[in-house]
CSV table of C-alpha atoms in Angstrom, one decimal:
chain,number,residue,atom,x,y,z
A,1205,UNK,CA,38.9,-9.0,19.1
A,1206,UNK,CA,37.4,-6.4,16.9
A,1207,UNK,CA,39.2,-3.0,17.1
A,1208,UNK,CA,36.9,0.1,17.2
A,1209,UNK,CA,37.3,2.0,14.0
A,1210,UNK,CA,37.4,5.4,15.7
A,1211,UNK,CA,37.4,7.0,19.1
A,1212,UNK,CA,33.7,7.9,18.7
A,1213,UNK,CA,32.8,4.2,18.3
A,1214,UNK,CA,34.8,3.4,21.5
A,1215,UNK,CA,33.1,6.2,23.5
A,1216,UNK,CA,29.7,4.9,22.3
A,1217,UNK,CA,30.6,1.4,23.6
A,1218,UNK,CA,31.6,2.8,27.0
A,1219,UNK,CA,28.4,4.8,27.1
A,1220,UNK,CA,26.5,1.6,26.5
A,1221,UNK,CA,28.3,0.0,29.4
A,1222,UNK,CA,27.7,2.9,31.7
A,1223,UNK,CA,24.0,2.8,30.8
A,1224,UNK,CA,23.8,-0.8,31.9
A,1225,UNK,CA,25.4,0.1,35.3
A,1226,UNK,CA,23.0,3.0,35.6
A,1227,UNK,CA,20.1,0.6,35.0
A,1228,UNK,CA,21.3,-1.6,37.9
A,1229,UNK,CA,21.7,1.4,40.1
A,1230,UNK,CA,18.1,2.5,39.3
A,1231,UNK,CA,16.9,-1.0,40.3
A,1232,UNK,CA,18.8,-0.6,43.5
A,1233,UNK,CA,17.1,2.7,44.1
A,1234,UNK,CA,13.7,1.2,43.6
A,1235,UNK,CA,14.5,-1.6,45.9
A,1236,UNK,CA,15.6,0.9,48.6
A,1237,UNK,CA,12.5,2.9,47.9
A,1238,UNK,CA,10.2,0.0,48.5
A,1239,UNK,CA,12.0,-0.9,51.7
A,1240,UNK,CA,11.7,2.7,53.1
A,1241,UNK,CA,8.3,3.7,51.6
A,1242,UNK,CA,9.8,6.6,49.7
A,1243,UNK,CA,10.2,7.3,46.0
A,1244,UNK,CA,13.8,7.5,44.6
A,1245,UNK,CA,13.8,11.3,44.6
A,1246,UNK,CA,12.8,11.5,48.2
A,1247,UNK,CA,15.4,8.9,49.1
A,1248,UNK,CA,18.1,10.8,47.2
A,1249,UNK,CA,17.2,13.9,49.1
A,1250,UNK,CA,17.7,12.1,52.4
A,1251,UNK,CA,21.0,10.6,51.2
A,1252,UNK,CA,22.2,14.1,50.2
A,1253,UNK,CA,21.1,15.8,53.4
A,1254,UNK,CA,22.6,13.0,55.5
A,1255,UNK,CA,26.1,14.2,54.5
A,1256,UNK,CA,25.4,17.9,54.8
A,1257,UNK,CA,25.9,19.5,58.2
A,1258,UNK,CA,23.5,22.4,58.7
A,1259,UNK,CA,21.2,21.4,55.8
A,1260,UNK,CA,20.7,22.9,52.3
A,1261,UNK,CA,18.5,25.2,50.4
A,1262,UNK,CA,15.8,23.9,48.1
A,1263,UNK,CA,17.5,25.4,45.0
A,1264,UNK,CA,20.8,23.7,45.9
A,1265,UNK,CA,19.1,20.3,46.5
A,1266,UNK,CA,17.5,20.5,43.1
A,1267,UNK,CA,20.8,21.4,41.5
A,1268,UNK,CA,22.7,18.6,43.1
A,1269,UNK,CA,20.1,16.0,42.2
A,1270,UNK,CA,19.6,17.4,38.7
A,1271,UNK,CA,15.8,17.8,39.1
A,1272,UNK,CA,13.5,20.7,38.6
A,1273,UNK,CA,13.0,22.9,41.7
A,1274,UNK,CA,9.2,22.2,41.8
A,1275,UNK,CA,10.0,18.4,41.9
A,1276,UNK,CA,12.4,19.0,44.8
A,1277,UNK,CA,9.9,21.2,46.6
A,1278,UNK,CA,7.1,18.5,46.3
A,1279,UNK,CA,9.5,15.7,47.5
A,1280,UNK,CA,10.7,17.8,50.4
A,1281,UNK,CA,7.1,18.6,51.4
A,1282,UNK,CA,6.3,14.8,51.4
A,1283,UNK,CA,9.4,14.1,53.5
A,1284,UNK,CA,8.4,16.8,56.0
A,1285,UNK,CA,4.9,15.3,56.3
A,1286,UNK,CA,6.5,12.0,57.2
A,1287,UNK,CA,8.8,13.7,59.8
A,1288,UNK,CA,12.0,12.8,57.9
A,1289,UNK,CA,13.2,16.4,57.3
A,1290,UNK,CA,12.9,19.8,59.0
A,1291,UNK,CA,12.4,23.1,57.3
A,1292,UNK,CA,13.6,26.4,58.7
A,1293,UNK,CA,13.7,30.0,57.5
A,1294,UNK,CA,17.1,31.5,56.9
A,1295,UNK,CA,18.4,34.7,58.5
A,1296,UNK,CA,18.0,37.7,56.4
A,1297,UNK,CA,15.6,36.2,53.8
A,1298,UNK,CA,12.1,35.1,55.0
A,1299,UNK,CA,11.4,33.5,51.6
A,1300,UNK,CA,14.5,31.2,51.7
A,1301,UNK,CA,14.1,27.8,53.4
A,1302,UNK,CA,16.8,25.6,54.8
A,1303,UNK,CA,16.1,21.9,54.7
A,1304,UNK,CA,17.8,19.5,57.1
A,1305,UNK,CA,17.4,15.7,57.8
A,1306,UNK,CA,15.6,14.8,61.0
A,1307,UNK,CA,16.3,11.9,63.3
A,1308,UNK,CA,13.5,9.9,61.7
A,1309,UNK,CA,15.1,10.4,58.3
A,1310,UNK,CA,18.5,9.1,59.5
A,1311,UNK,CA,16.8,6.1,61.1
A,1312,UNK,CA,15.2,5.3,57.7
A,1313,UNK,CA,18.5,5.4,56.0
A,1314,UNK,CA,20.2,3.3,58.6
A,1315,UNK,CA,17.5,0.7,58.5
A,1316,UNK,CA,18.1,0.3,54.7
A,1317,UNK,CA,21.8,0.6,54.8
A,1318,UNK,CA,22.8,-2.9,55.8
A,1319,UNK,CA,22.5,-4.6,52.4
A,1320,UNK,CA,25.1,-3.9,49.8
A,1321,UNK,CA,23.8,-2.7,46.5
A,1322,UNK,CA,24.3,-4.7,43.3
A,1323,UNK,CA,26.5,-1.9,41.9
A,1324,UNK,CA,28.7,-2.0,45.0
A,1325,UNK,CA,29.0,-5.8,44.8
A,1326,UNK,CA,30.0,-5.5,41.1
A,1327,UNK,CA,32.7,-3.0,42.0
A,1328,UNK,CA,33.9,-5.1,45.0
A,1329,UNK,CA,34.3,-8.1,42.6
A,1330,UNK,CA,37.1,-6.2,40.8
A,1331,UNK,CA,40.7,-6.4,41.9
A,1332,UNK,CA,41.7,-3.5,44.2
A,1333,UNK,CA,44.0,-1.9,41.6
A,1334,UNK,CA,41.1,-1.9,39.0
A,1335,UNK,CA,38.8,-0.4,41.6
A,1336,UNK,CA,41.4,2.4,42.2
A,1337,UNK,CA,41.7,3.0,38.4
A,1338,UNK,CA,38.0,3.1,38.1
A,1339,UNK,CA,37.7,5.7,40.9
A,1340,UNK,CA,40.3,7.9,39.3
A,1341,UNK,CA,38.5,7.6,35.9
A,1342,UNK,CA,35.2,8.6,37.5
A,1343,UNK,CA,36.9,11.6,39.1
A,1344,UNK,CA,38.1,12.7,35.7
A,1345,UNK,CA,34.7,12.2,34.1
A,1346,UNK,CA,32.9,14.1,36.9
A,1347,UNK,CA,35.3,16.9,36.5
A,1348,UNK,CA,34.7,17.1,32.8
A,1349,UNK,CA,30.9,17.2,33.4
A,1350,UNK,CA,31.4,20.0,35.8
A,1351,UNK,CA,33.4,22.0,33.2
A,1352,UNK,CA,30.5,21.6,30.8
A,1353,UNK,CA,28.1,22.9,33.5
A,1354,UNK,CA,26.1,19.6,33.3
A,1355,UNK,CA,26.4,19.2,37.0
A,1356,UNK,CA,27.4,21.6,39.8
A,1357,UNK,CA,30.8,21.4,41.5
A,1358,UNK,CA,31.0,18.3,43.5
A,1359,UNK,CA,32.6,17.9,46.9
A,1360,UNK,CA,35.6,16.0,45.5
A,1361,UNK,CA,39.2,16.2,46.6
A,1362,UNK,CA,40.2,17.7,43.3
A,1363,UNK,CA,38.0,20.8,43.9
A,1364,UNK,CA,38.8,21.2,47.5
A,1365,UNK,CA,41.1,24.0,49.0
A,1366,UNK,CA,42.7,21.4,51.3
A,1367,UNK,CA,43.8,19.0,48.6
A,1368,UNK,CA,47.5,18.9,47.4
A,1369,UNK,CA,48.0,16.2,44.7
A,1370,UNK,CA,51.2,14.2,44.3
A,1371,UNK,CA,53.3,16.1,46.8
A,1372,UNK,CA,54.7,13.0,48.5
A,1373,UNK,CA,57.2,10.6,47.1
A,1374,UNK,CA,55.4,7.6,48.7
A,1375,UNK,CA,53.7,5.9,45.8
A,1376,UNK,CA,51.0,4.5,48.0
A,1377,UNK,CA,50.2,7.9,49.6
A,1378,UNK,CA,51.2,10.7,47.2
A,1379,UNK,CA,48.5,13.2,48.1
A,1380,UNK,CA,48.0,15.4,51.1
A,1381,UNK,CA,44.9,16.7,52.8
A,1382,UNK,CA,45.6,19.9,54.8
A,1383,UNK,CA,42.3,19.6,56.7
A,1384,UNK,CA,43.4,16.5,58.5
A,1385,UNK,CA,47.1,17.1,57.8
A,1386,UNK,CA,47.7,13.6,56.5
A,1387,UNK,CA,48.9,11.9,53.3
A,1388,UNK,CA,46.6,9.6,51.4
A,1389,UNK,CA,46.5,7.5,48.2
A,1390,UNK,CA,44.5,7.3,45.0
A,1391,UNK,CA,42.1,4.7,46.4
A,1392,UNK,CA,41.2,7.2,49.2
A,1393,UNK,CA,40.0,10.0,46.8
A,1394,UNK,CA,36.6,11.3,47.8
A,1395,UNK,CA,33.7,12.0,45.5
A,1396,UNK,CA,31.7,13.6,48.3
A,1397,UNK,CA,33.5,14.8,51.4
A,1398,UNK,CA,31.8,16.4,54.4
A,1399,UNK,CA,34.8,18.6,55.1
A,1400,UNK,CA,35.0,19.9,51.5
A,1401,UNK,CA,35.5,23.6,50.9
A,1402,UNK,CA,35.5,24.7,47.3
A,1403,UNK,CA,38.7,26.2,46.2
A,1404,UNK,CA,38.7,29.4,44.1
A,1405,UNK,CA,38.7,29.0,40.3
A,1406,UNK,CA,42.4,29.6,39.9
A,1407,UNK,CA,43.4,27.2,42.6
A,1408,UNK,CA,41.0,24.5,41.3
A,1409,UNK,CA,42.6,24.8,37.8
A,1410,UNK,CA,46.1,24.6,39.2
A,1411,UNK,CA,45.2,21.6,41.4
A,1412,UNK,CA,43.5,19.8,38.5
A,1413,UNK,CA,46.6,20.3,36.3
A,1414,UNK,CA,48.8,18.8,39.0
A,1415,UNK,CA,46.5,15.9,39.6
A,1416,UNK,CA,46.0,15.2,35.9
A,1417,UNK,CA,49.7,15.3,35.1
A,1418,UNK,CA,50.6,13.2,38.2
A,1419,UNK,CA,47.9,10.5,37.6
A,1420,UNK,CA,49.0,10.2,33.9
A,1421,UNK,CA,52.5,9.3,34.9
A,1422,UNK,CA,53.8,6.2,36.7
A,1423,UNK,CA,53.9,6.9,40.4
A,1424,UNK,CA,57.4,7.3,42.0
A,1425,UNK,CA,59.1,4.0,42.7
A,1426,UNK,CA,57.0,2.0,40.2
């Protein structure tokens, strides 16, 4: 097997691989869009709102999806016309609008949610330990993208005030969630958790250091 000449060449190959996965995910999005009668941006907005109790502001929706605010505004207006979302004014600022998913929007997602996407099927074809390693790698990549301000802070365990990494000796369940007061393992790490509360910057940095150092070492008892 040919060995990459330098790390840059290796990272380029990985990027090529990720682009192929992204292509499959875009195909999945268009398939879902056709089934629901929505375009991918509208569908992404419903997916986002479905996991956010109390709704979100238009600016936050645009930031989370990485689209321009006018694009988000137009898509939200189309969803409102279909009865899939509700818009409400916020207390103290008449110009601010809060957007929440409506019952019809949840029904649209549920109707399309039965089939597994091709990307999910590809992941599920991997052995469980490789799925777990992939999840941890994705958490690390997302964290780096956050540090570069490419994406906003995500509702991951590693940015949450309730997360305590590698505090238990049990190799299968080394972490602790103080929200539910329970230990859990690497395979249970969340990328987007409804109960997430963003920790302050100093706590996030300390938590990340503990997670990074722990995940780089063999777990206890291995």
